[in-house]
mmCIF file of C-alpha atoms in Angstrom:
data_model
loop_
_atom_site.group_PDB
_atom_site.id
_atom_site.type_symbol
_atom_site.label_atom_id
_atom_site.label_comp_id
_atom_site.label_asym_id
_atom_site.label_seq_id
_atom_site.Cartn_x
_atom_site.Cartn_y
_atom_site.Cartn_z
ATOM 1 C CA UNK A 1 4.445 23.342 7.182
ATOM 2 C CA UNK A 2 7.247 24.770 9.241
ATOM 3 C CA UNK A 3 8.457 21.563 10.869
ATOM 4 C CA UNK A 4 11.474 19.825 9.358
ATOM 5 C CA UNK A 5 10.925 16.158 10.256
ATOM 6 C CA UNK A 6 10.833 13.587 7.469
ATOM 7 C CA UNK A 7 7.300 12.528 8.434
ATOM 8 C CA UNK A 8 6.048 16.125 8.307
ATOM 9 C CA UNK A 9 7.684 16.634 4.913
ATOM 10 C CA UNK A 10 6.113 13.386 3.703
ATOM 11 C CA UNK A 11 2.688 14.564 4.866
ATOM 12 C CA UNK A 12 3.120 17.881 3.075
ATOM 13 C CA UNK A 13 4.207 16.079 -0.106
ATOM 14 C CA UNK A 14 1.197 13.740 0.100
ATOM 15 C CA UNK A 15 -1.156 16.710 0.502
ATOM 16 C CA UNK A 16 0.444 18.406 -2.506
ATOM 17 C CA UNK A 17 0.255 15.184 -4.566
ATOM 18 C CA UNK A 18 -3.472 15.017 -3.919
ATOM 19 C CA UNK A 19 -3.684 18.269 -5.876
ATOM 20 C CA UNK A 20 -6.730 19.291 -3.913
ATOM 21 C CA UNK A 21 -6.278 22.840 -2.614
ATOM 22 C CA UNK A 22 -2.947 21.864 -1.023
ATOM 23 C CA UNK A 23 -2.247 25.248 0.608
ATOM 24 C CA UNK A 24 -5.676 25.305 2.281
ATOM 25 C CA UNK A 25 -5.521 21.661 3.410
ATOM 26 C CA UNK A 26 -1.933 21.925 4.673
ATOM 27 C CA UNK A 27 -2.667 25.090 6.666
ATOM 28 C CA UNK A 28 -5.689 23.504 8.365
ATOM 29 C CA UNK A 29 -3.760 20.336 9.222
ATOM 30 C CA UNK A 30 -0.724 22.274 10.446
ATOM 31 C CA UNK A 31 -2.878 24.403 12.733
ATOM 32 C CA UNK A 32 -4.497 21.278 14.219
ATOM 33 C CA UNK A 33 -1.184 19.434 14.696
ATOM 34 C CA UNK A 34 0.512 22.414 16.327
ATOM 35 C CA UNK A 35 4.011 21.657 17.532
ATOM 36 C CA UNK A 36 3.565 17.912 18.035
ATOM 37 C CA UNK A 37 5.720 15.489 16.058
ATOM 38 C CA UNK A 38 3.797 13.374 13.547
ATOM 39 C CA UNK A 39 3.965 9.591 14.017
ATOM 40 C CA UNK A 40 1.875 8.552 11.021
ATOM 41 C CA UNK A 41 -0.506 9.997 8.444
ATOM 42 C CA UNK A 42 -2.848 9.113 5.611
ATOM 43 C CA UNK A 43 -4.113 11.409 2.845
ATOM 44 C CA UNK A 44 -7.134 10.175 0.896
ATOM 45 C CA UNK A 45 -8.872 12.002 -1.933
ATOM 46 C CA UNK A 46 -12.326 10.885 -2.975
ATOM 47 C CA UNK A 47 -14.313 12.038 -5.984
ATOM 48 C CA UNK A 48 -18.100 11.758 -5.805
ATOM 49 C CA UNK A 49 -20.881 12.460 -8.249
ATOM 50 C CA UNK A 50 -23.814 14.555 -7.024
ATOM 51 C CA UNK A 51 -26.498 14.708 -9.706
ATOM 52 C CA UNK A 52 -24.795 16.629 -12.551
ATOM 53 C CA UNK A 53 -21.790 17.743 -10.509
ATOM 54 C CA UNK A 54 -18.447 16.175 -9.721
ATOM 55 C CA UNK A 55 -17.316 16.928 -6.173
ATOM 56 C CA UNK A 56 -13.997 16.275 -4.558
ATOM 57 C CA UNK A 57 -13.333 15.507 -0.918
ATOM 58 C CA UNK A 58 -10.018 14.986 0.841
ATOM 59 C CA UNK A 59 -9.528 13.394 4.240
ATOM 60 C CA UNK A 60 -6.238 13.734 6.090
ATOM 61 C CA UNK A 61 -5.607 11.543 9.147
ATOM 62 C CA UNK A 62 -2.678 12.370 11.410
ATOM 63 C CA UNK A 63 -1.405 10.526 14.468
ATOM 64 C CA UNK A 64 0.768 12.303 17.016
ATOM 65 C CA UNK A 65 1.970 10.973 20.364
ATOM 66 C CA UNK A 66 -1.157 12.266 22.089
ATOM 67 C CA UNK A 67 -3.832 12.874 19.469
ATOM 68 C CA UNK A 68 -5.602 11.575 16.408
ATOM 69 C CA UNK A 69 -6.448 14.412 14.030
ATOM 70 C CA UNK A 70 -9.036 14.205 11.261
ATOM 71 C CA UNK A 71 -9.283 16.866 8.576
ATOM 72 C CA UNK A 72 -11.991 16.986 5.904
ATOM 73 C CA UNK A 73 -12.094 19.401 2.985
ATOM 74 C CA UNK A 74 -15.009 19.594 0.559
ATOM 75 C CA UNK A 75 -15.589 21.819 -2.420
ATOM 76 C CA UNK A 76 -18.969 23.369 -3.117
ATOM 77 C CA UNK A 77 -20.368 24.951 -6.245
ATOM 78 C CA UNK A 78 -21.761 28.463 -6.211
ATOM 79 C CA UNK A 79 -25.203 28.519 -4.626
ATOM 80 C CA UNK A 80 -27.685 30.892 -3.019
ATOM 81 C CA UNK A 81 -25.332 31.534 -0.095
ATOM 82 C CA UNK A 82 -22.244 32.184 -2.215
ATOM 83 C CA UNK A 83 -21.987 33.562 -5.753
ATOM 84 C CA UNK A 84 -18.616 31.818 -6.229
ATOM 85 C CA UNK A 85 -17.449 28.242 -5.636
ATOM 86 C CA UNK A 86 -16.011 27.649 -2.175
ATOM 87 C CA UNK A 87 -14.373 25.006 -0.005
ATOM 88 C CA UNK A 88 -15.091 23.965 3.560
ATOM 89 C CA UNK A 89 -12.311 22.607 5.757
ATOM 90 C CA UNK A 90 -12.812 21.150 9.215
ATOM 91 C CA UNK A 91 -10.463 19.478 11.660
ATOM 92 C CA UNK A 92 -11.175 17.394 14.722
ATOM 93 C CA UNK A 93 -8.630 16.535 17.374
ATOM 94 C CA UNK A 94 -9.249 13.425 19.464
ATOM 95 C CA UNK A 95 -7.153 12.314 22.441
ATOM 96 C CA UNK A 96 -5.712 8.861 21.783
ATOM 97 C CA UNK A 97 -7.297 7.539 24.979
ATOM 98 C CA UNK A 98 -10.792 8.330 23.632
ATOM 99 C CA UNK A 99 -10.450 6.008 20.649
ATOM 100 C CA UNK A 100 -12.564 2.981 21.423
ATOM 101 C CA UNK A 101 -12.151 0.959 18.251
ATOM 102 C CA UNK A 102 -9.975 0.613 15.193
ATOM 103 C CA UNK A 103 -11.481 -1.775 12.662
ATOM 104 C CA UNK A 104 -9.564 -2.837 9.560
ATOM 105 C CA UNK A 105 -11.486 -4.819 6.950
ATOM 106 C CA UNK A 106 -9.434 -6.347 4.151
ATOM 107 C CA UNK A 107 -10.784 -7.635 0.848
ATOM 108 C CA UNK A 108 -8.509 -10.151 -0.848
ATOM 109 C CA UNK A 109 -8.932 -11.884 -4.182
ATOM 110 C CA UNK A 110 -8.601 -15.668 -4.421
ATOM 111 C CA UNK A 111 -8.354 -16.278 -0.662
ATOM 112 C CA UNK A 112 -7.637 -19.985 -1.207
ATOM 113 C CA UNK A 113 -4.236 -19.069 -2.651
ATOM 114 C CA UNK A 114 -3.524 -16.079 -0.401
ATOM 115 C CA UNK A 115 0.156 -15.522 0.381
ATOM 116 C CA UNK A 116 0.996 -13.637 3.598
ATOM 117 C CA UNK A 117 2.173 -10.135 2.803
ATOM 118 C CA UNK A 118 0.087 -9.826 -0.364
ATOM 119 C CA UNK A 119 -1.624 -6.473 -0.571
ATOM 120 C CA UNK A 120 -5.424 -6.589 -0.156
ATOM 121 C CA UNK A 121 -7.552 -5.431 -3.075
ATOM 122 C CA UNK A 122 -9.357 -3.036 -0.756
ATOM 123 C CA UNK A 123 -9.142 -1.812 2.848
ATOM 124 C CA UNK A 124 -11.886 -0.214 4.921
ATOM 125 C CA UNK A 125 -10.662 1.578 8.038
ATOM 126 C CA UNK A 126 -13.330 2.378 10.635
ATOM 127 C CA UNK A 127 -12.394 4.358 13.730
ATOM 128 C CA UNK A 128 -14.686 5.042 16.668
ATOM 129 C CA UNK A 129 -14.243 7.464 19.531
ATOM 130 C CA UNK A 130 -17.801 7.947 20.686
ATOM 131 C CA UNK A 131 -18.812 11.083 18.830
ATOM 132 C CA UNK A 132 -21.137 9.224 16.426
ATOM 133 C CA UNK A 133 -22.868 5.899 16.965
ATOM 134 C CA UNK A 134 -25.032 3.926 14.595
ATOM 135 C CA UNK A 135 -27.879 1.814 15.933
ATOM 136 C CA UNK A 136 -29.194 -1.051 13.807
ATOM 137 C CA UNK A 137 -32.502 -2.464 15.042
ATOM 138 C CA UNK A 138 -34.741 -5.231 13.823
ATOM 139 C CA UNK A 139 -37.827 -6.887 15.248
ATOM 140 C CA UNK A 140 -36.960 -9.662 17.692
ATOM 141 C CA UNK A 141 -38.495 -13.074 17.127
ATOM 142 C CA UNK A 142 -38.705 -16.411 18.866
ATOM 143 C CA UNK A 143 -38.219 -19.880 17.418
ATOM 144 C CA UNK A 144 -41.952 -20.526 17.008
ATOM 145 C CA UNK A 145 -42.969 -19.698 13.419
ATOM 146 C CA UNK A 146 -46.641 -19.365 14.480
ATOM 147 C CA UNK A 147 -45.954 -16.937 17.340
ATOM 148 C CA UNK A 148 -47.628 -13.566 16.954
ATOM 149 C CA UNK A 149 -46.360 -12.013 20.191
ATOM 150 C CA UNK A 150 -44.434 -8.774 20.198
ATOM 151 C CA UNK A 151 -40.888 -9.628 21.265
ATOM 152 C CA UNK A 152 -39.596 -6.083 21.021
ATOM 153 C CA UNK A 153 -36.474 -5.250 19.097
ATOM 154 C CA UNK A 154 -32.949 -6.524 18.951
ATOM 155 C CA UNK A 155 -29.905 -4.888 17.445
ATOM 156 C CA UNK A 156 -26.527 -3.406 18.058
ATOM 157 C CA UNK A 157 -24.861 -0.070 18.505
ATOM 158 C CA UNK A 158 -21.672 0.587 16.590
ATOM 159 C CA UNK A 159 -19.172 3.393 17.040
ATOM 160 C CA UNK A 160 -18.844 4.749 13.529
ATOM 161 C CA UNK A 161 -17.158 8.117 13.708
ATOM 162 C CA UNK A 162 -15.026 7.643 10.617
ATOM 163 C CA UNK A 163 -15.052 5.075 7.869
ATOM 164 C CA UNK A 164 -12.570 5.333 5.025
ATOM 165 C CA UNK A 165 -12.336 2.968 2.046
ATOM 166 C CA UNK A 166 -9.275 2.695 -0.163
ATOM 167 C CA UNK A 167 -8.834 0.314 -3.053
ATOM 168 C CA UNK A 168 -5.953 -0.728 -5.214
ATOM 169 C CA UNK A 169 -7.974 -0.099 -8.388
ATOM 170 C CA UNK A 170 -9.214 3.368 -7.396
ATOM 171 C CA UNK A 171 -6.433 4.741 -5.186
ATOM 172 C CA UNK A 172 -3.386 2.694 -6.121
ATOM 173 C CA UNK A 173 -1.360 0.139 -4.188
ATOM 174 C CA UNK A 174 0.681 2.758 -2.311
ATOM 175 C CA UNK A 175 -2.450 4.277 -0.760
ATOM 176 C CA UNK A 176 -3.594 0.810 0.340
ATOM 177 C CA UNK A 177 -0.168 0.257 1.956
ATOM 178 C CA UNK A 178 -0.364 3.640 3.685
ATOM 179 C CA UNK A 179 -3.866 2.885 4.988
ATOM 180 C CA UNK A 180 -2.639 -0.391 6.490
ATOM 181 C CA UNK A 181 0.441 1.286 7.997
ATOM 182 C CA UNK A 182 -1.661 4.082 9.484
ATOM 183 C CA UNK A 183 -4.170 1.591 10.921
ATOM 184 C CA UNK A 184 -1.342 -0.385 12.525
ATOM 185 C CA UNK A 185 0.213 2.757 14.031
ATOM 186 C CA UNK A 186 -3.144 3.887 15.400
ATOM 187 C CA UNK A 187 -3.893 0.431 16.843
ATOM 188 C CA UNK A 188 -0.490 0.357 18.519
ATOM 189 C CA UNK A 189 -1.013 3.857 19.941
ATOM 190 C CA UNK A 190 -4.382 2.907 21.437
ATOM 191 C CA UNK A 191 -2.835 -0.251 22.946
ATOM 192 C CA UNK A 192 -0.067 1.848 24.557
ATOM 193 C CA UNK A 193 -2.637 4.154 26.193
ATOM 194 C CA UNK A 194 -4.669 1.283 27.652
ATOM 195 C CA UNK A 195 -1.733 -0.180 29.579
#
């Protein structure tokens, strides 16, 4: 990345530390960020098992003054469309004002003896901006256990554009800290826009 700011250098180092096609990932992220200064970032690598194959996936989240940028890179084995393994990288740029929710779920061990400032065991960061919604429906019922009437359905709609889980055991305590710091920066940025 051509920029010289400490945050940009930190992002580049985090991408390189992930060890997951760092030149490809960095180029895609740099192109999406453009000339904007970076306020905060999070790099998360996830390994999944698909039948007999191990697949890697990296997500890079970047916050600038005006945008929230999401980059995903996946590797694919050779298949009928490609005789060699390949990777797919995508980036999405979202204006800060479009972000409708930032949800941070923390899992802590022994909550009865929790000390403020203790790192959670796991953090799930869910960010919604209206591109994807999940609808959960269930049959509606009334209080009468003998009622056989059709009461329709009840449920809720949840903005669920991105959900990212990091854990101390799987990703290390520093990644959990970075996820919390990124979530706080993003929450603060969305609060600034709504004023």
